[in-house]
Amino acid sequence: MIIGITGTDGGGKGTVVDYLVKEKEFVHCSARALWVDEINRQGIEVNRANMRIVANELRGKHGHDYLIEEYKRRTGFDEGTNYVIESLRAMAEVVTLKKYGGVLWCVDADQKIRYERVQARASESDKISFEEFADHEALEMHDPDPHGMQKAEVIASADLTFMNNGTVEELQTKVEEVLEHVSSNN
């Protein structure tokens, strides 16, 4: 099984990924890891703006589905192994994910809740005001860069959306219910 994860920042994508990796032994394929590796290679600061720029550069150089194709190259998407790819943000990624038999899950929550979560995790790219958070989100939803993110379109194309305004346990229960449903239908 290949599950692509999309959604809003602070929505709970990482929580779903952590659950799939730790509890269900999925292999984690991280977009952030690819972008940060390239940022470090270039010797520039790791921040949200540079991650967007570097991701756009890599999509421009290698194709808009670079995230999926790079993890296909690295892992082979071996049959019998489950993969979770975090975080899809371009429609070409969705098309290629589905070409390899994957499904797209979206994780979302109310904007104020998401901002509070982002501030609590305090990663190097999350040290921003609410206004900056909202501005970054608006840009990422409809990035004017032709190699940029189309998060609004990607989110709208999800096969399944989890609204995550509650607890971690509630979200994990929702994920478990979906996995049980998928398992019983196979």
XYZ file of N, CA and C in Angstrom:
558
model
N 0.851 -1.174 0.000
C 0.000 0.000 0.000
C 0.895 1.235 0.000
N 0.527 2.208 -0.812
C 1.217 3.498 -0.830
C 0.176 4.562 -0.493
N 0.436 5.304 0.575
C -0.450 6.391 0.973
C 0.327 7.692 0.855
N -0.204 8.599 0.059
C 0.325 9.956 0.003
C -0.447 10.799 0.998
N 0.263 11.674 1.691
C -0.364 12.540 2.685
C -0.238 13.981 2.224
N -1.346 14.690 2.238
C -1.367 16.117 1.969
C -2.176 16.789 3.067
N -2.241 18.088 3.018
C -3.057 18.811 3.982
C -2.417 20.124 4.354
N -3.023 20.750 5.298
C -2.587 22.059 5.744
C -1.494 21.925 6.802
N -0.698 22.974 6.939
C 0.363 22.977 7.948
C -0.252 22.978 9.334
N 0.229 22.056 10.168
C -0.306 21.920 11.525
C -1.589 21.126 11.582
N -2.027 20.607 10.431
C -3.281 19.851 10.385
C -3.185 18.494 11.059
N -1.987 17.917 11.058
C -1.794 16.611 11.673
C -1.190 15.583 10.735
N -0.619 16.044 9.607
C 0.005 15.108 8.663
C 1.061 14.260 9.362
N 1.928 14.909 10.130
C 2.997 14.207 10.828
C 2.480 13.212 11.836
N 1.368 13.524 12.471
C 0.765 12.613 13.443
C 0.272 11.348 12.752
N -0.347 11.508 11.590
C -0.796 10.340 10.823
C 0.410 9.527 10.360
N 1.423 10.214 9.853
C 2.627 9.524 9.388
C 3.283 8.760 10.539
N 3.452 9.419 11.687
C 4.067 8.760 12.848
C 3.305 7.499 13.238
N 1.985 7.583 13.220
C 1.163 6.423 13.569
C 1.387 5.283 12.568
N 1.368 5.618 11.275
C 1.555 4.594 10.251
C 2.945 3.958 10.347
N 3.952 4.759 10.640
C 5.326 4.258 10.723
C 5.520 3.423 11.991
N 5.113 3.971 13.138
C 5.383 3.306 14.424
C 4.451 2.136 14.703
N 3.193 2.279 14.359
C 2.209 1.246 14.706
C 1.941 0.253 13.580
N 2.162 0.676 12.339
C 1.808 -0.168 11.194
C 3.004 -0.499 10.306
N 4.188 -0.068 10.714
C 5.448 -0.383 10.035
C 5.513 0.086 8.582
N 4.906 1.217 8.291
C 5.045 1.834 6.974
C 6.448 2.421 6.851
N 6.978 2.454 5.635
C 8.232 3.134 5.339
C 7.904 4.598 5.080
N 8.608 5.504 5.772
C 8.363 6.941 5.668
C 9.188 7.540 4.537
N 8.522 8.219 3.624
C 9.159 8.942 2.526
C 8.811 10.424 2.712
N 9.770 11.204 3.164
C 9.528 12.580 3.590
C 9.949 13.609 2.554
N 9.015 14.451 2.136
C 9.346 15.569 1.256
C 10.301 16.513 1.970
N 10.004 16.821 3.218
C 10.838 17.743 3.989
C 12.301 17.279 4.011
N 12.516 15.977 4.172
C 13.888 15.457 4.201
C 14.604 15.737 2.877
N 13.908 15.561 1.755
C 14.516 15.853 0.452
C 14.875 17.328 0.348
N 13.941 18.196 0.759
C 14.157 19.643 0.623
C 15.291 20.096 1.555
N 15.289 19.611 2.792
C 16.315 20.024 3.752
C 17.695 19.518 3.322
N 17.762 18.313 2.778
C 19.045 17.813 2.264
C 19.604 18.758 1.202
N 18.741 19.204 0.297
C 19.185 20.114 -0.758
C 19.544 21.483 -0.191
N 18.781 21.977 0.759
C 19.098 23.259 1.412
C 20.473 23.178 2.069
N 20.721 22.098 2.792
C 22.021 21.920 3.445
C 23.142 21.812 2.414
N 22.871 21.115 1.304
C 23.873 20.999 0.242
C 24.236 22.372 -0.317
N 23.207 23.243 -0.431
C 23.440 24.593 -0.957
C 24.012 25.537 0.096
N 23.975 25.116 1.373
C 24.520 25.945 2.444
C 23.687 27.156 2.775
N 22.371 27.038 2.605
C 21.484 28.159 2.941
C 20.678 27.827 4.192
N 20.020 28.831 4.731
C 19.264 28.674 5.974
C 18.035 27.790 5.758
N 17.796 26.900 6.717
C 16.592 26.069 6.687
C 15.450 26.906 7.249
N 14.554 27.316 6.367
C 13.335 28.020 6.784
C 12.254 27.736 5.752
N 11.062 28.141 6.073
C 9.910 27.828 5.242
C 10.055 28.380 3.823
N 10.513 29.606 3.703
C 10.654 30.225 2.382
C 11.669 29.457 1.540
N 12.813 29.096 2.124
C 13.825 28.359 1.372
C 13.365 26.951 1.017
N 12.576 26.334 1.880
C 12.045 25.015 1.536
C 11.146 25.111 0.311
N 10.311 26.133 0.246
C 9.439 26.319 -0.914
C 10.260 26.569 -2.162
N 11.266 27.433 -2.055
C 12.103 27.767 -3.210
C 12.852 26.526 -3.708
N 13.482 25.793 -2.792
C 14.247 24.600 -3.173
C 13.336 23.521 -3.755
N 12.176 23.313 -3.155
C 11.223 22.330 -3.699
C 10.833 22.719 -5.125
N 10.565 24.004 -5.346
C 10.205 24.475 -6.682
C 11.358 24.276 -7.664
N 12.590 24.535 -7.205
C 13.768 24.325 -8.062
C 13.892 22.849 -8.455
N 13.743 21.968 -7.481
C 13.864 20.536 -7.758
C 12.762 20.050 -8.697
N 11.539 20.567 -8.510
C 10.454 20.211 -9.431
C 10.760 20.729 -10.837
N 11.293 21.946 -10.916
C 11.632 22.519 -12.213
C 12.722 21.736 -12.923
N 13.690 21.251 -12.167
C 14.832 20.529 -12.742
C 14.504 19.070 -13.067
N 13.733 18.407 -12.204
C 13.533 16.961 -12.325
C 12.101 16.553 -12.687
N 11.186 17.505 -12.775
C 9.783 17.195 -13.057
C 8.918 17.466 -11.838
N 7.687 17.828 -12.089
C 6.779 18.217 -11.013
C 6.403 17.054 -10.109
N 6.686 15.845 -10.552
C 6.418 14.669 -9.723
C 7.702 14.147 -9.066
N 8.711 15.011 -8.930
C 10.016 14.632 -8.382
C 9.904 13.884 -7.055
N 9.069 14.357 -6.155
C 8.932 13.726 -4.842
C 8.607 12.239 -4.979
N 7.625 11.910 -5.774
C 7.196 10.519 -5.920
C 8.246 9.713 -6.684
N 8.718 10.271 -7.788
C 9.701 9.539 -8.605
C 11.008 9.316 -7.848
N 11.428 10.273 -7.022
C 12.659 10.102 -6.259
C 12.517 8.981 -5.238
N 11.374 8.901 -4.563
C 11.183 7.799 -3.613
C 10.940 6.467 -4.324
N 10.363 6.493 -5.509
C 10.257 5.267 -6.307
C 11.665 4.776 -6.650
N 12.539 5.714 -7.042
C 13.920 5.360 -7.375
C 14.638 4.788 -6.146
N 14.442 5.407 -4.996
C 15.150 4.997 -3.782
C 14.630 3.680 -3.197
N 13.327 3.452 -3.288
C 12.737 2.300 -2.588
C 12.253 1.201 -3.526
N 11.924 1.558 -4.755
C 11.335 0.601 -5.675
C 9.850 0.374 -5.431
N 9.306 0.969 -4.368
C 7.917 0.707 -3.969
C 7.653 -0.798 -4.036
N 8.482 -1.531 -3.332
C 8.398 -2.995 -3.327
C 7.021 -3.466 -2.904
N 6.505 -4.437 -3.635
C 5.229 -5.049 -3.273
C 5.407 -5.751 -1.929
N 4.418 -5.678 -1.093
C 4.515 -6.293 0.227
C 5.027 -5.335 1.287
N 5.488 -4.152 0.877
C 5.928 -3.119 1.811
C 4.948 -1.961 1.709
N 4.604 -1.394 2.844
C 3.710 -0.232 2.874
C 4.536 1.044 2.992
N 4.133 2.054 2.223
C 4.836 3.337 2.184
C 3.872 4.461 2.505
N 4.384 5.468 3.201
C 3.635 6.704 3.403
C 4.533 7.848 2.926
N 4.008 8.629 1.985
C 4.765 9.722 1.389
C 4.188 11.032 1.914
N 5.007 11.762 2.624
C 4.614 13.026 3.265
C 5.458 14.134 2.655
N 4.990 15.097 2.080
C 3.700 15.688 1.962
C 3.530 16.187 0.539
N 2.502 15.683 -0.132
C 2.259 16.010 -1.530
C 1.666 17.411 -1.642
N 2.210 18.168 -2.615
C 1.771 19.552 -2.770
C 1.622 19.987 -4.225
N 1.859 19.081 -5.157
C 1.727 19.395 -6.580
C 0.867 18.322 -7.246
N 0.058 18.730 -8.200
C -0.853 17.787 -8.850
C -0.106 16.679 -9.596
N 1.056 16.969 -10.161
C 1.819 15.919 -10.833
C 2.214 14.826 -9.846
N 2.464 15.192 -8.596
C 2.759 14.200 -7.560
C 1.561 13.279 -7.348
N 0.369 13.853 -7.340
C -0.855 13.065 -7.154
C -1.039 12.099 -8.317
N -0.864 12.589 -9.527
C -1.022 11.744 -10.717
C -0.041 10.575 -10.669
N 1.214 10.854 -10.333
C 2.230 9.798 -10.292
C 1.988 8.852 -9.123
N 1.567 9.369 -7.984
C 1.198 8.515 -6.846
C 0.145 7.497 -7.291
N -0.883 7.970 -7.966
C -1.971 7.085 -8.399
C -1.509 6.124 -9.493
N -0.568 6.559 -10.328
C 0.004 5.672 -11.352
C 0.649 4.452 -10.692
N 1.234 4.652 -9.514
C 1.868 3.550 -8.784
C 0.901 2.855 -7.821
N -0.397 3.151 -7.951
C -1.402 2.462 -7.156
C -1.667 3.074 -5.791
N -1.160 4.262 -5.553
C -1.328 4.911 -4.256
C -2.654 5.622 -4.100
N -2.942 5.974 -2.860
C -4.122 6.775 -2.520
C -3.648 8.032 -1.803
N -4.472 9.066 -1.857
C -4.123 10.351 -1.253
C -5.045 10.650 -0.087
N -4.445 10.837 1.078
C -5.177 11.246 2.279
C -4.830 12.683 2.595
N -5.830 13.436 3.020
C -5.651 14.819 3.451
C -5.921 14.910 4.952
N -5.116 15.713 5.641
C -5.325 15.964 7.065
C -5.432 17.471 7.248
N -6.503 17.906 7.879
C -6.786 19.330 8.018
C -7.349 19.615 9.405
N -7.347 20.880 9.781
C -7.945 21.351 11.033
C -8.197 22.842 10.886
N -8.927 23.394 11.824
C -9.173 24.838 11.810
C -7.854 25.607 11.882
N -7.779 26.760 11.211
C -6.530 27.508 11.077
C -5.926 27.922 12.421
N -6.711 28.397 13.352
C -6.170 28.822 14.666
C -5.577 27.632 15.415
N -6.248 26.503 15.378
C -5.735 25.290 16.026
C -4.414 24.894 15.370
N -4.371 24.948 14.053
C -3.153 24.576 13.331
C -1.990 25.506 13.673
N -2.253 26.801 13.776
C -1.187 27.749 14.125
C -0.648 27.440 15.524
N -1.532 27.157 16.471
C -1.085 26.817 17.829
C -0.219 25.561 17.810
N -0.585 24.583 17.021
C 0.218 23.350 16.911
C 1.587 23.648 16.311
N 1.619 24.472 15.286
C 2.880 24.826 14.636
C 3.797 25.533 15.631
N 3.239 26.435 16.406
C 4.060 27.131 17.393
C 4.579 26.174 18.463
N 3.783 25.200 18.833
C 4.188 24.231 19.864
C 5.311 23.323 19.379
N 5.318 22.977 18.089
C 6.381 22.075 17.602
C 7.695 22.821 17.404
N 7.625 24.114 17.136
C 8.791 25.015 17.113
C 9.973 24.511 16.287
N 9.694 23.989 15.091
C 10.802 23.617 14.212
C 11.414 24.894 13.633
N 12.557 24.743 12.977
C 13.261 25.921 12.463
C 12.428 26.706 11.456
N 11.486 26.069 10.786
C 10.680 26.774 9.788
C 9.346 27.286 10.347
N 9.097 27.086 11.631
C 7.796 27.432 12.216
C 7.808 28.683 13.100
N 8.923 29.359 13.197
C 9.036 30.529 14.072
C 8.504 31.764 13.350
N 7.168 31.860 13.280
C 6.523 32.937 12.535
C 5.279 33.415 13.275
N 4.849 34.626 12.936
C 3.626 35.172 13.517
C 2.408 34.539 12.840
N 1.229 34.732 13.428
C 0.008 34.200 12.813
C -0.198 34.804 11.423
N 0.097 36.101 11.283
C -0.073 36.763 9.994
C 0.853 36.141 8.944
N 2.111 35.865 9.326
C 3.048 35.216 8.403
C 2.568 33.809 8.059
N 2.066 33.106 9.065
C 1.522 31.763 8.857
C 0.407 31.805 7.817
N -0.522 32.742 7.985
C -1.652 32.868 7.054
C -1.170 33.268 5.654
N -0.181 34.169 5.582
C 0.358 34.592 4.288
C 1.061 33.439 3.571
N 1.890 32.676 4.306
C 2.563 31.509 3.708
C 1.533 30.510 3.194
N 0.498 30.305 3.988
C -0.525 29.348 3.599
C -1.221 29.786 2.315
N -1.549 31.070 2.223
C -2.215 31.584 1.020
C -1.321 31.404 -0.212
N -0.033 31.677 -0.057
C 0.904 31.516 -1.168
C 1.009 30.052 -1.583
N 1.113 29.158 -0.602
C 1.275 27.737 -0.915
C 0.013 27.120 -1.518
N -1.133 27.690 -1.214
C -2.369 27.166 -1.799
C -2.399 27.397 -3.307
N -1.845 28.527 -3.747
C -1.864 28.889 -5.167
C -0.545 29.570 -5.525
N 0.542 28.845 -5.485
C 1.875 29.386 -5.736
C 1.960 29.894 -7.173
N 2.389 31.156 -7.377
C 2.495 31.686 -8.735
C 3.664 31.092 -9.529
N 4.629 30.481 -8.856
C 5.748 29.834 -9.534
C 5.203 28.649 -10.330
N 5.528 28.550 -11.625
C 4.993 27.433 -12.418
C 5.437 26.057 -11.914
N 6.498 26.011 -11.112
C 6.961 24.750 -10.525
C 6.523 24.630 -9.070
N 5.658 25.536 -8.645
C 5.294 25.633 -7.239
C 4.157 24.733 -6.810
N 3.773 24.955 -5.578
C 2.737 24.150 -4.939
C 1.358 24.551 -5.437
N 0.507 23.566 -5.500
C -0.913 23.794 -5.785
C -1.709 23.102 -4.684
N -1.424 23.488 -3.438
C -1.998 22.756 -2.312
C -3.515 22.717 -2.342
N -4.164 23.800 -2.734
C -5.634 23.806 -2.749
C -6.162 22.728 -3.692
N -5.567 22.621 -4.862
C -5.995 21.620 -5.846
C -5.666 20.202 -5.370
N -4.491 20.036 -4.774
C -4.090 18.721 -4.260
C -5.037 18.284 -3.142
N -5.312 19.191 -2.213
C -6.223 18.889 -1.102
C -7.601 18.497 -1.635
N -8.066 19.237 -2.634
C -9.386 18.948 -3.206
C -9.433 17.590 -3.897
N -8.277 17.078 -4.322
C -8.246 15.799 -5.036
C -8.063 14.595 -4.111
N -7.997 14.825 -2.810
C -7.761 13.727 -1.860
C -8.873 12.683 -1.934
N -8.464 11.422 -1.779
C -9.422 10.326 -1.732
C -10.173 10.304 -0.410
N -9.554 10.874 0.622
C -10.107 10.846 1.970
C -9.557 12.039 2.735
N -10.415 12.710 3.513
C -9.968 13.834 4.338
C -10.308 13.568 5.797
N -9.302 13.735 6.644
C -9.473 13.646 8.097
C -9.535 15.071 8.644
N -10.645 15.418 9.306
C -10.696 16.682 10.041
C -10.155 16.393 11.434
N -9.139 17.142 11.819
C -8.380 16.852 13.026
C -8.403 18.028 13.996
N -9.565 18.326 14.513
C -9.678 19.391 15.515
C -9.641 18.849 16.939
N -9.474 17.543 17.074
C -9.500 16.917 18.387
C -8.133 16.483 18.862
N -8.119 15.368 19.570
C -6.896 14.858 20.182
C -6.141 13.940 19.216
N -4.899 13.673 19.561
C -4.082 12.726 18.801
C -4.770 11.364 18.771
N -5.290 10.957 19.920
C -5.946 9.645 20.015
C -7.161 9.560 19.098
N -7.935 10.638 19.016
C -9.104 10.650 18.126
C -8.674 10.511 16.666
N -7.599 11.196 16.284
C -7.100 11.092 14.913
C -6.589 9.676 14.641
N -5.853 9.109 15.579
C -5.342 7.747 15.408
C -6.485 6.742 15.268
N -7.554 6.948 16.008
C -8.718 6.066 15.900
C -9.325 6.154 14.507
N -9.425 7.362 13.963
C -9.956 7.537 12.611
C -9.079 6.817 11.584
N -7.768 6.950 11.730
C -6.843 6.280 10.807
C -7.005 4.764 10.908
N -7.080 4.257 12.126
C -7.232 2.809 12.339
C -8.526 2.304 11.708
N -9.605 3.060 11.839
C -10.884 2.661 11.242
C -10.774 2.574 9.722
N -10.085 3.528 9.102
C -9.914 3.505 7.648
C -9.065 2.304 7.243
N -7.979 2.055 7.964
C -7.115 0.926 7.629
C -7.870 -0.403 7.766
N -8.690 -0.528 8.796
C -9.485 -1.739 8.978
C -10.471 -1.904 7.824
N -11.076 -0.813 7.395
C -12.019 -0.846 6.271
C -11.307 -1.288 4.996
N -10.153 -0.707 4.736
C -9.370 -1.070 3.543
C -8.982 -2.531 3.602
N -8.515 -2.976 4.768
C -8.092 -4.365 4.953
C -9.241 -5.340 4.729
N -10.423 -5.009 5.215
C -11.569 -5.905 5.078
C -12.094 -5.961 3.644
N -11.758 -4.949 2.826
C -12.189 -4.925 1.435
C -11.166 -5.514 0.472
N -10.043 -5.972 1.005
C -9.006 -6.583 0.147
C -8.956 -8.071 0.299
